[in-house]
Amino acid sequence: MSLMPFGDKSLDLSLPHVMGILNVTPDSFSDGGAFDSLDTALRQAEKMICEGASIIDVGGESTRPGAAPVTVQQELDRVMPVIEAIKQRIDVIVSVDTSTPDVMVGAASLGAGLINDVRALERDGALVAAANTGLPVCLMHMKGSPQTMQNQPDYVSVVDEVVDYLIGRVAACRNVGIDQSRIILDPGIGFGKTLSHNLLLLQNTHVLKQLGFEVLIGLSRKTMIAEALNLPVEERLFGSMGANASAFSKGARIFRVHDVRPHVEMLALMSRIERES
Ligand code: 7PJ
């Protein structure tokens, strides 16, 4: 057992867990209307929980390459009703995918159990806000910003640079009182990386684990899968599963995915095989 508390619940991170992606950006809904989007989001959350997701990751900022920035109020308006509705109806860990201090604090007040920040708490006030919630945090590496990150990313050694960056962010967390046991690390697949950078980071997933942290991987349906396989967007599931299986075998335990059931079943088998005696 390796229990990590996530607010009012905890997870045994000696086992793999699936984090289901719930985007609440306007472009992720087919039709407008506040009720429609809340209803759609709730049904999607319920479906992912039925399929075995341990965590629902709610995000109101699109971080796709080139995406337009969002205001704090827009982000609050998108994310808060969804987190509130899920926590009122379903006993599940909700994670908030945000870099915005006010959203971290607001989500925590509604019962969110994890702060997932693609900017690793670099925004002004984010470290202190996250520390005040008492929640665990996922620190992700990104090179540049979503607007610029895919403009010819370049590293001397991508693995060393990502490790050094994350160690620095861990130190910053500890300075504001966020205990090391509450920190999850993520190499940031697709965030300022070429296909080769992404493959090298996945090949070295164990390096992050060996620093003494749980590792989260988010590669579901990302461009790297299509690039590696020469496939269109809608056919990235099998490749995503293969890459996540590799990350599991190198120590990652949380998998941020769109397609929950296939990953839950794949990971259940991988974990069973590892544990059989
Ligand atoms: C990630 C994320 C990821 C973590 C996104 C997308 C882009 N959070 N949020 N790790 N990616 N921790 O899903 O295509 O890789 S948004």
PDB file of C-alpha atoms and ligand atoms in Angstrom:
ATOM      1  CA  MET A   1       0.000   0.000   0.000  1.00  0.00           C
ATOM      2  CA  SER A   2       1.091   3.498  -0.775  1.00  0.00           C
ATOM      3  CA  LEU A   3      -1.772   5.765   0.279  1.00  0.00           C
ATOM      4  CA  MET A   4      -1.920   9.377  -0.848  1.00  0.00           C
ATOM      5  CA  PRO A   5      -4.718  11.605   0.505  1.00  0.00           C
ATOM      6  CA  PHE A   6      -6.732  13.610  -2.056  1.00  0.00           C
ATOM      7  CA  GLY A   7      -8.970  15.805   0.107  1.00  0.00           C
ATOM      8  CA  ASP A   8     -11.680  13.641   1.710  1.00  0.00           C
ATOM      9  CA  LYS A   9     -10.559  10.471  -0.132  1.00  0.00           C
ATOM     10  CA  SER A  10      -7.296   8.661  -0.749  1.00  0.00           C
ATOM     11  CA  LEU A  11      -5.773   6.378  -3.376  1.00  0.00           C
ATOM     12  CA  ASP A  12      -3.390   3.451  -3.117  1.00  0.00           C
ATOM     13  CA  LEU A  13      -0.709   4.506  -5.574  1.00  0.00           C
ATOM     14  CA  SER A  14       0.988   1.129  -5.555  1.00  0.00           C
ATOM     15  CA  LEU A  15      -1.846   0.429  -8.045  1.00  0.00           C
ATOM     16  CA  PRO A  16      -2.498   2.264 -11.344  1.00  0.00           C
ATOM     17  CA  HIS A  17      -5.276   4.874 -11.508  1.00  0.00           C
ATOM     18  CA  VAL A  18      -7.040   6.517 -14.412  1.00  0.00           C
ATOM     19  CA  MET A  19      -7.778  10.240 -14.382  1.00  0.00           C
ATOM     20  CA  GLY A  20     -10.639  10.974 -16.786  1.00  0.00           C
ATOM     21  CA  ILE A  21     -10.421  14.226 -18.753  1.00  0.00           C
ATOM     22  CA  LEU A  22     -13.384  16.591 -18.487  1.00  0.00           C
ATOM     23  CA  ASN A  23     -12.824  19.705 -20.597  1.00  0.00           C
ATOM     24  CA  VAL A  24     -15.271  22.498 -19.914  1.00  0.00           C
ATOM     25  CA  THR A  25     -13.998  24.891 -22.539  1.00  0.00           C
ATOM     26  CA  PRO A  26     -16.758  26.188 -24.863  1.00  0.00           C
ATOM     27  CA  ASP A  27     -15.261  24.477 -27.926  1.00  0.00           C
ATOM     28  CA  SER A  28     -15.603  21.098 -26.180  1.00  0.00           C
ATOM     29  CA  PHE A  29     -19.443  21.289 -26.354  1.00  0.00           C
ATOM     30  CA  SER A  30     -21.455  20.904 -29.524  1.00  0.00           C
ATOM     31  CA  ASP A  31     -24.172  23.406 -28.531  1.00  0.00           C
ATOM     32  CA  GLY A  32     -24.072  26.461 -26.234  1.00  0.00           C
ATOM     33  CA  GLY A  33     -26.345  27.016 -23.238  1.00  0.00           C
ATOM     34  CA  ALA A  34     -25.208  26.879 -19.590  1.00  0.00           C
ATOM     35  CA  PHE A  35     -27.558  24.047 -18.601  1.00  0.00           C
ATOM     36  CA  ASP A  36     -26.701  21.959 -21.635  1.00  0.00           C
ATOM     37  CA  SER A  37     -23.015  22.204 -20.880  1.00  0.00           C
ATOM     38  CA  LEU A  38     -23.466  21.403 -17.182  1.00  0.00           C
ATOM     39  CA  ASP A  39     -25.671  18.443 -18.042  1.00  0.00           C
ATOM     40  CA  THR A  40     -23.266  17.213 -20.709  1.00  0.00           C
ATOM     41  CA  ALA A  41     -20.322  17.552 -18.326  1.00  0.00           C
ATOM     42  CA  LEU A  42     -22.113  15.655 -15.549  1.00  0.00           C
ATOM     43  CA  ARG A  43     -23.078  12.813 -17.846  1.00  0.00           C
ATOM     44  CA  GLN A  44     -19.533  12.572 -19.150  1.00  0.00           C
ATOM     45  CA  ALA A  45     -18.209  12.478 -15.564  1.00  0.00           C
ATOM     46  CA  GLU A  46     -20.686   9.743 -14.612  1.00  0.00           C
ATOM     47  CA  LYS A  47     -19.737   7.687 -17.647  1.00  0.00           C
ATOM     48  CA  MET A  48     -16.028   7.911 -16.861  1.00  0.00           C
ATOM     49  CA  ILE A  49     -16.627   6.914 -13.222  1.00  0.00           C
ATOM     50  CA  CYS A  50     -18.723   3.907 -14.315  1.00  0.00           C
ATOM     51  CA  GLU A  51     -15.834   2.912 -16.567  1.00  0.00           C
ATOM     52  CA  GLY A  52     -13.442   2.933 -13.604  1.00  0.00           C
ATOM     53  CA  ALA A  53     -11.875   6.404 -13.418  1.00  0.00           C
ATOM     54  CA  SER A  54     -10.501   7.210  -9.936  1.00  0.00           C
ATOM     55  CA  ILE A  55     -10.164  10.944 -10.597  1.00  0.00           C
ATOM     56  CA  ILE A  56     -12.082  13.400 -12.798  1.00  0.00           C
ATOM     57  CA  ASP A  57      -9.865  16.225 -14.077  1.00  0.00           C
ATOM     58  CA  VAL A  58     -11.920  19.374 -14.693  1.00  0.00           C
ATOM     59  CA  GLY A  59     -10.254  22.051 -16.824  1.00  0.00           C
ATOM     60  CA  GLY A  60     -11.571  25.380 -18.110  1.00  0.00           C
ATOM     61  CA  GLU A  61      -8.494  26.651 -19.935  1.00  0.00           C
ATOM     62  CA  SER A  62      -7.537  25.201 -23.292  1.00  0.00           C
ATOM     63  CA  THR A  63      -3.773  24.624 -23.355  1.00  0.00           C
ATOM     64  CA  ARG A  64      -3.674  23.259 -26.877  1.00  0.00           C
ATOM     65  CA  PRO A  65      -0.844  24.768 -28.932  1.00  0.00           C
ATOM     66  CA  GLY A  66      -1.860  28.300 -29.963  1.00  0.00           C
ATOM     67  CA  ALA A  67      -5.023  28.427 -27.798  1.00  0.00           C
ATOM     68  CA  ALA A  68      -6.296  31.882 -26.752  1.00  0.00           C
ATOM     69  CA  PRO A  69      -5.833  32.896 -23.080  1.00  0.00           C
ATOM     70  CA  VAL A  70      -8.850  32.888 -20.754  1.00  0.00           C
ATOM     71  CA  THR A  71      -9.736  35.411 -17.997  1.00  0.00           C
ATOM     72  CA  VAL A  72      -9.942  34.417 -14.332  1.00  0.00           C
ATOM     73  CA  GLN A  73     -13.698  35.074 -14.319  1.00  0.00           C
ATOM     74  CA  GLN A  74     -14.276  32.952 -17.442  1.00  0.00           C
ATOM     75  CA  GLU A  75     -12.305  30.120 -15.916  1.00  0.00           C
ATOM     76  CA  LEU A  76     -14.245  30.331 -12.626  1.00  0.00           C
ATOM     77  CA  ASP A  77     -17.568  30.443 -14.508  1.00  0.00           C
ATOM     78  CA  ARG A  78     -16.689  27.310 -16.461  1.00  0.00           C
ATOM     79  CA  VAL A  79     -15.117  25.196 -13.754  1.00  0.00           C
ATOM     80  CA  MET A  80     -16.914  25.989 -10.475  1.00  0.00           C
ATOM     81  CA  PRO A  81     -20.473  24.845 -11.389  1.00  0.00           C
ATOM     82  CA  VAL A  82     -19.121  21.585 -12.793  1.00  0.00           C
ATOM     83  CA  ILE A  83     -17.000  20.781  -9.736  1.00  0.00           C
ATOM     84  CA  GLU A  84     -19.898  21.673  -7.444  1.00  0.00           C
ATOM     85  CA  ALA A  85     -22.353  19.500  -9.385  1.00  0.00           C
ATOM     86  CA  ILE A  86     -20.016  16.495  -9.459  1.00  0.00           C
ATOM     87  CA  LYS A  87     -19.130  16.696  -5.758  1.00  0.00           C
ATOM     88  CA  GLN A  88     -22.821  17.049  -4.799  1.00  0.00           C
ATOM     89  CA  ARG A  89     -23.844  13.929  -6.696  1.00  0.00           C
ATOM     90  CA  ILE A  90     -20.865  11.591  -6.912  1.00  0.00           C
ATOM     91  CA  ASP A  91     -18.312  10.298  -4.420  1.00  0.00           C
ATOM     92  CA  VAL A  92     -15.202  10.746  -6.544  1.00  0.00           C
ATOM     93  CA  ILE A  93     -11.926  12.643  -6.453  1.00  0.00           C
ATOM     94  CA  VAL A  94     -12.142  15.791  -8.560  1.00  0.00           C
ATOM     95  CA  SER A  95      -8.946  17.361  -9.799  1.00  0.00           C
ATOM     96  CA  VAL A  96      -8.812  20.936 -11.070  1.00  0.00           C
ATOM     97  CA  ASP A  97      -6.631  21.560 -14.130  1.00  0.00           C
ATOM     98  CA  THR A  98      -5.679  25.187 -13.539  1.00  0.00           C
ATOM     99  CA  SER A  99      -2.791  27.628 -13.132  1.00  0.00           C
ATOM    100  CA  THR A 100      -4.970  30.339 -11.595  1.00  0.00           C
ATOM    101  CA  PRO A 101      -4.743  30.893  -7.799  1.00  0.00           C
ATOM    102  CA  ASP A 102      -8.405  31.964  -7.408  1.00  0.00           C
ATOM    103  CA  VAL A 103      -9.551  28.830  -9.227  1.00  0.00           C
ATOM    104  CA  MET A 104      -7.379  26.616  -6.998  1.00  0.00           C
ATOM    105  CA  VAL A 105      -8.872  28.153  -3.857  1.00  0.00           C
ATOM    106  CA  GLY A 106     -12.434  28.068  -5.219  1.00  0.00           C
ATOM    107  CA  ALA A 107     -12.173  24.456  -6.364  1.00  0.00           C
ATOM    108  CA  ALA A 108     -10.752  23.389  -3.002  1.00  0.00           C
ATOM    109  CA  SER A 109     -13.672  25.076  -1.202  1.00  0.00           C
ATOM    110  CA  LEU A 110     -16.068  22.914  -3.273  1.00  0.00           C
ATOM    111  CA  GLY A 111     -14.269  19.697  -2.337  1.00  0.00           C
ATOM    112  CA  ALA A 112     -11.709  19.231  -5.112  1.00  0.00           C
ATOM    113  CA  GLY A 113      -8.967  16.780  -4.098  1.00  0.00           C
ATOM    114  CA  LEU A 114      -6.032  17.638  -6.366  1.00  0.00           C
ATOM    115  CA  ILE A 115      -4.519  20.699  -8.027  1.00  0.00           C
ATOM    116  CA  ASN A 116      -3.190  19.844 -11.474  1.00  0.00           C
ATOM    117  CA  ASP A 117      -1.099  22.713 -12.847  1.00  0.00           C
ATOM    118  CA  VAL A 118       0.538  22.549 -16.291  1.00  0.00           C
ATOM    119  CA  ARG A 119       2.582  25.604 -15.178  1.00  0.00           C
ATOM    120  CA  ALA A 120       3.830  23.892 -12.002  1.00  0.00           C
ATOM    121  CA  LEU A 121       2.569  26.734  -9.725  1.00  0.00           C
ATOM    122  CA  GLU A 122       4.630  29.400 -11.528  1.00  0.00           C
ATOM    123  CA  ARG A 123       1.869  32.029 -11.743  1.00  0.00           C
ATOM    124  CA  ASP A 124       1.993  34.846  -9.185  1.00  0.00           C
ATOM    125  CA  GLY A 125       0.335  33.645  -5.989  1.00  0.00           C
ATOM    126  CA  ALA A 126      -0.115  30.035  -7.134  1.00  0.00           C
ATOM    127  CA  LEU A 127       2.405  28.467  -4.735  1.00  0.00           C
ATOM    128  CA  VAL A 128       0.838  30.110  -1.692  1.00  0.00           C
ATOM    129  CA  ALA A 129      -2.717  29.464  -2.891  1.00  0.00           C
ATOM    130  CA  ALA A 130      -1.983  25.770  -3.450  1.00  0.00           C
ATOM    131  CA  ALA A 131      -0.206  25.486  -0.090  1.00  0.00           C
ATOM    132  CA  ASN A 132      -3.207  27.035   1.669  1.00  0.00           C
ATOM    133  CA  THR A 133      -5.584  24.434   0.235  1.00  0.00           C
ATOM    134  CA  GLY A 134      -3.576  21.615   1.849  1.00  0.00           C
ATOM    135  CA  LEU A 135      -4.248  19.507  -1.264  1.00  0.00           C
ATOM    136  CA  PRO A 136      -1.744  17.469  -3.262  1.00  0.00           C
ATOM    137  CA  VAL A 137      -0.381  19.104  -6.405  1.00  0.00           C
ATOM    138  CA  CYS A 138       0.695  17.777  -9.780  1.00  0.00           C
ATOM    139  CA  LEU A 139       3.672  19.732 -11.130  1.00  0.00           C
ATOM    140  CA  MET A 140       4.067  19.527 -14.913  1.00  0.00           C
ATOM    141  CA  HIS A 141       6.966  20.629 -17.095  1.00  0.00           C
ATOM    142  CA  MET A 142       6.232  22.942 -20.015  1.00  0.00           C
ATOM    143  CA  LYS A 143       8.791  24.734 -22.185  1.00  0.00           C
ATOM    144  CA  GLY A 144       7.506  28.221 -23.032  1.00  0.00           C
ATOM    145  CA  SER A 145       3.783  28.982 -23.101  1.00  0.00           C
ATOM    146  CA  PRO A 146       0.892  27.284 -24.928  1.00  0.00           C
ATOM    147  CA  GLN A 147       1.091  30.117 -27.501  1.00  0.00           C
ATOM    148  CA  THR A 148       4.740  29.465 -28.371  1.00  0.00           C
ATOM    149  CA  MET A 149       5.722  26.052 -27.042  1.00  0.00           C
ATOM    150  CA  GLN A 150       5.675  24.156 -30.324  1.00  0.00           C
ATOM    151  CA  ASN A 151       7.928  26.669 -32.152  1.00  0.00           C
ATOM    152  CA  GLN A 152      10.988  24.465 -32.609  1.00  0.00           C
ATOM    153  CA  PRO A 153      11.525  23.328 -29.021  1.00  0.00           C
ATOM    154  CA  ASP A 154      15.196  22.651 -28.356  1.00  0.00           C
ATOM    155  CA  TYR A 155      17.048  20.958 -25.475  1.00  0.00           C
ATOM    156  CA  VAL A 156      20.643  19.904 -24.800  1.00  0.00           C
ATOM    157  CA  SER A 157      19.225  16.920 -22.900  1.00  0.00           C
ATOM    158  CA  VAL A 158      15.461  16.896 -22.597  1.00  0.00           C
ATOM    159  CA  VAL A 159      15.448  14.418 -19.692  1.00  0.00           C
ATOM    160  CA  ASP A 160      18.018  16.386 -17.667  1.00  0.00           C
ATOM    161  CA  GLU A 161      16.247  19.672 -18.319  1.00  0.00           C
ATOM    162  CA  VAL A 162      12.830  18.344 -17.290  1.00  0.00           C
ATOM    163  CA  VAL A 163      14.269  16.678 -14.160  1.00  0.00           C
ATOM    164  CA  ASP A 164      16.174  19.830 -13.151  1.00  0.00           C
ATOM    165  CA  TYR A 165      13.110  21.990 -13.697  1.00  0.00           C
ATOM    166  CA  LEU A 166      10.839  19.743 -11.641  1.00  0.00           C
ATOM    167  CA  ILE A 167      13.387  19.463  -8.809  1.00  0.00           C
ATOM    168  CA  GLY A 168      13.447  23.275  -8.732  1.00  0.00           C
ATOM    169  CA  ARG A 169       9.652  23.435  -8.532  1.00  0.00           C
ATOM    170  CA  VAL A 170       9.642  20.844  -5.725  1.00  0.00           C
ATOM    171  CA  ALA A 171      12.058  23.094  -3.799  1.00  0.00           C
ATOM    172  CA  ALA A 172       9.742  26.076  -4.386  1.00  0.00           C
ATOM    173  CA  CYS A 173       6.832  24.014  -3.041  1.00  0.00           C
ATOM    174  CA  ARG A 174       8.730  23.006   0.048  1.00  0.00           C
ATOM    175  CA  ASN A 175       9.570  26.671   0.724  1.00  0.00           C
ATOM    176  CA  VAL A 176       5.870  27.446   1.089  1.00  0.00           C
ATOM    177  CA  GLY A 177       5.159  24.345   3.173  1.00  0.00           C
ATOM    178  CA  ILE A 178       3.902  21.873   0.555  1.00  0.00           C
ATOM    179  CA  ASP A 179       5.217  18.543   1.790  1.00  0.00           C
ATOM    180  CA  GLN A 180       7.103  16.326  -0.655  1.00  0.00           C
ATOM    181  CA  SER A 181       4.599  13.521   0.019  1.00  0.00           C
ATOM    182  CA  ARG A 182       1.872  15.694  -1.535  1.00  0.00           C
ATOM    183  CA  ILE A 183       3.717  16.268  -4.832  1.00  0.00           C
ATOM    184  CA  ILE A 184       3.147  14.358  -8.097  1.00  0.00           C
ATOM    185  CA  LEU A 185       5.488  14.922 -11.067  1.00  0.00           C
ATOM    186  CA  ASP A 186       4.587  14.999 -14.766  1.00  0.00           C
ATOM    187  CA  PRO A 187       7.070  15.362 -17.684  1.00  0.00           C
ATOM    188  CA  GLY A 188       4.467  17.268 -19.744  1.00  0.00           C
ATOM    189  CA  ILE A 189       4.158  15.188 -22.890  1.00  0.00           C
ATOM    190  CA  GLY A 190       3.525  17.510 -25.866  1.00  0.00           C
ATOM    191  CA  PHE A 191       4.221  20.753 -24.004  1.00  0.00           C
ATOM    192  CA  GLY A 192       7.163  22.249 -25.912  1.00  0.00           C
ATOM    193  CA  LYS A 193       8.499  18.917 -27.179  1.00  0.00           C
ATOM    194  CA  THR A 194       9.171  17.207 -30.502  1.00  0.00           C
ATOM    195  CA  LEU A 195       8.218  13.574 -31.063  1.00  0.00           C
ATOM    196  CA  SER A 196      11.761  12.549 -30.151  1.00  0.00           C
ATOM    197  CA  HIS A 197      11.663  14.584 -26.902  1.00  0.00           C
ATOM    198  CA  ASN A 198       8.363  12.943 -25.956  1.00  0.00           C
ATOM    199  CA  LEU A 199       9.708   9.452 -26.677  1.00  0.00           C
ATOM    200  CA  LEU A 200      12.868  10.079 -24.639  1.00  0.00           C
ATOM    201  CA  LEU A 201      10.823  11.364 -21.705  1.00  0.00           C
ATOM    202  CA  LEU A 202       8.580   8.298 -21.797  1.00  0.00           C
ATOM    203  CA  GLN A 203      11.633   6.038 -22.088  1.00  0.00           C
ATOM    204  CA  ASN A 204      12.899   7.674 -18.870  1.00  0.00           C
ATOM    205  CA  THR A 205       9.694   7.753 -16.815  1.00  0.00           C
ATOM    206  CA  HIS A 206      11.537   5.740 -14.145  1.00  0.00           C
ATOM    207  CA  VAL A 207      13.953   8.637 -13.586  1.00  0.00           C
ATOM    208  CA  LEU A 208      11.154  10.823 -12.161  1.00  0.00           C
ATOM    209  CA  LYS A 209       9.883   7.916 -10.073  1.00  0.00           C
ATOM    210  CA  GLN A 210      13.369   7.298  -8.694  1.00  0.00           C
ATOM    211  CA  LEU A 211      13.484  10.872  -7.398  1.00  0.00           C
ATOM    212  CA  GLY A 212      10.906   9.622  -4.881  1.00  0.00           C
ATOM    213  CA  PHE A 213       7.656  10.944  -6.414  1.00  0.00           C
ATOM    214  CA  GLU A 214       4.517   9.507  -7.887  1.00  0.00           C
ATOM    215  CA  VAL A 215       4.389  10.127 -11.628  1.00  0.00           C
ATOM    216  CA  LEU A 216       1.389  11.217 -13.723  1.00  0.00           C
ATOM    217  CA  ILE A 217       1.421  10.876 -17.521  1.00  0.00           C
ATOM    218  CA  GLY A 218      -0.895  12.736 -19.904  1.00  0.00           C
ATOM    219  CA  LEU A 219      -0.487  11.646 -23.502  1.00  0.00           C
ATOM    220  CA  SER A 220      -4.027  10.621 -24.473  1.00  0.00           C
ATOM    221  CA  ARG A 221      -4.767  11.356 -28.162  1.00  0.00           C
ATOM    222  CA  LYS A 222      -1.883  13.825 -28.347  1.00  0.00           C
ATOM    223  CA  THR A 223      -0.119  14.779 -31.580  1.00  0.00           C
ATOM    224  CA  MET A 224       2.890  12.604 -30.731  1.00  0.00           C
ATOM    225  CA  ILE A 225       0.707   9.485 -31.149  1.00  0.00           C
ATOM    226  CA  ALA A 226      -0.435  10.529 -34.619  1.00  0.00           C
ATOM    227  CA  GLU A 227       3.124  11.504 -35.555  1.00  0.00           C
ATOM    228  CA  ALA A 228       4.585   8.209 -34.403  1.00  0.00           C
ATOM    229  CA  LEU A 229       1.903   6.175 -36.221  1.00  0.00           C
ATOM    230  CA  ASN A 230       1.015   8.467 -39.118  1.00  0.00           C
ATOM    231  CA  LEU A 231      -2.656   8.426 -38.164  1.00  0.00           C
ATOM    232  CA  PRO A 232      -5.519  10.974 -38.129  1.00  0.00           C
ATOM    233  CA  VAL A 233      -6.817  12.391 -34.806  1.00  0.00           C
ATOM    234  CA  GLU A 234      -9.718   9.996 -34.365  1.00  0.00           C
ATOM    235  CA  GLU A 235      -7.479   6.919 -34.428  1.00  0.00           C
ATOM    236  CA  ARG A 236      -5.104   7.559 -31.568  1.00  0.00           C
ATOM    237  CA  LEU A 237      -6.511   5.156 -28.968  1.00  0.00           C
ATOM    238  CA  PHE A 238      -4.342   2.082 -29.507  1.00  0.00           C
ATOM    239  CA  GLY A 239      -1.157   4.133 -29.702  1.00  0.00           C
ATOM    240  CA  SER A 240      -2.117   6.026 -26.528  1.00  0.00           C
ATOM    241  CA  MET A 241      -2.629   2.708 -24.739  1.00  0.00           C
ATOM    242  CA  GLY A 242       0.745   1.387 -25.850  1.00  0.00           C
ATOM    243  CA  ALA A 243       2.565   4.486 -24.666  1.00  0.00           C
ATOM    244  CA  ASN A 244       0.697   4.453 -21.335  1.00  0.00           C
ATOM    245  CA  ALA A 245       1.476   0.748 -20.881  1.00  0.00           C
ATOM    246  CA  SER A 246       5.155   1.564 -21.319  1.00  0.00           C
ATOM    247  CA  ALA A 247       4.905   4.389 -18.758  1.00  0.00           C
ATOM    248  CA  PHE A 248       3.193   2.032 -16.281  1.00  0.00           C
ATOM    249  CA  SER A 249       6.000  -0.487 -16.611  1.00  0.00           C
ATOM    250  CA  LYS A 250       8.462   2.318 -15.803  1.00  0.00           C
ATOM    251  CA  GLY A 251       6.608   3.393 -12.644  1.00  0.00           C
ATOM    252  CA  ALA A 252       3.905   5.924 -13.603  1.00  0.00           C
ATOM    253  CA  ARG A 253       0.717   5.336 -11.600  1.00  0.00           C
ATOM    254  CA  ILE A 254      -1.757   8.024 -12.715  1.00  0.00           C
ATOM    255  CA  PHE A 255      -2.864   8.195 -16.347  1.00  0.00           C
ATOM    256  CA  ARG A 256      -4.768  11.206 -17.657  1.00  0.00           C
ATOM    257  CA  VAL A 257      -6.938   9.906 -20.509  1.00  0.00           C
ATOM    258  CA  HIS A 258     -10.059  10.513 -22.607  1.00  0.00           C
ATOM    259  CA  ASP A 259     -10.838   6.800 -23.175  1.00  0.00           C
ATOM    260  CA  VAL A 260     -11.319   5.485 -19.657  1.00  0.00           C
ATOM    261  CA  ARG A 261     -12.497   1.894 -20.052  1.00  0.00           C
ATOM    262  CA  PRO A 262      -9.755   0.681 -22.418  1.00  0.00           C
ATOM    263  CA  HIS A 263      -7.091   2.118 -20.126  1.00  0.00           C
ATOM    264  CA  VAL A 264      -8.666   0.791 -16.912  1.00  0.00           C
ATOM    265  CA  GLU A 265      -8.733  -2.730 -18.351  1.00  0.00           C
ATOM    266  CA  MET A 266      -5.239  -2.554 -19.849  1.00  0.00           C
ATOM    267  CA  LEU A 267      -3.786  -1.232 -16.567  1.00  0.00           C
ATOM    268  CA  ALA A 268      -5.710  -3.764 -14.453  1.00  0.00           C
ATOM    269  CA  LEU A 269      -4.100  -6.594 -16.403  1.00  0.00           C
ATOM    270  CA  MET A 270      -0.638  -5.079 -16.303  1.00  0.00           C
ATOM    271  CA  SER A 271      -0.932  -4.581 -12.563  1.00  0.00           C
ATOM    272  CA  ARG A 272      -2.312  -8.109 -11.962  1.00  0.00           C
ATOM    273  CA  ILE A 273       0.619  -9.616 -13.835  1.00  0.00           C
ATOM    274  CA  GLU A 274       3.076  -7.551 -11.826  1.00  0.00           C
ATOM    275  CA  ARG A 275       1.540  -8.575  -8.496  1.00  0.00           C
ATOM    276  CA  GLU A 276       0.820 -12.284  -9.066  1.00  0.00           C
ATOM    277  CA  SER A 277       2.900 -14.501  -6.804  1.00  0.00           C
TER     278      SER A 277
HETATM  279  C1  7PJ B   1      -1.858  17.528 -19.526  1.00  0.00           C
HETATM  280  C2  7PJ B   1      -2.558  18.176 -18.517  1.00  0.00           C
HETATM  281  C3  7PJ B   1      -0.783  16.639 -19.181  1.00  0.00           C
HETATM  282  C4  7PJ B   1      -1.263  17.157 -16.881  1.00  0.00           C
HETATM  283  C5  7PJ B   1      -3.350  18.772 -20.436  1.00  0.00           C
HETATM  284  C6  7PJ B   1      -4.347  17.751 -23.696  1.00  0.00           C
HETATM  285  C7  7PJ B   1      -3.772  19.036 -23.242  1.00  0.00           C
HETATM  286  N1  7PJ B   1      -2.273  17.993 -17.199  1.00  0.00           N
HETATM  287  N2  7PJ B   1      -3.490  18.959 -19.106  1.00  0.00           N
HETATM  288  N3  7PJ B   1      -0.537  16.510 -17.839  1.00  0.00           N
HETATM  289  N4  7PJ B   1      -2.377  17.899 -20.723  1.00  0.00           N
HETATM  290  N5  7PJ B   1      -0.944  16.970 -15.597  1.00  0.00           N
HETATM  291  O1  7PJ B   1      -4.937  16.961 -22.962  1.00  0.00           O
HETATM  292  O2  7PJ B   1      -4.201  17.507 -24.941  1.00  0.00           O
HETATM  293  O3  7PJ B   1      -0.096  16.039 -20.007  1.00  0.00           O
HETATM  294  S1  7PJ B   1      -4.340  19.607 -21.622  1.00  0.00           S
END
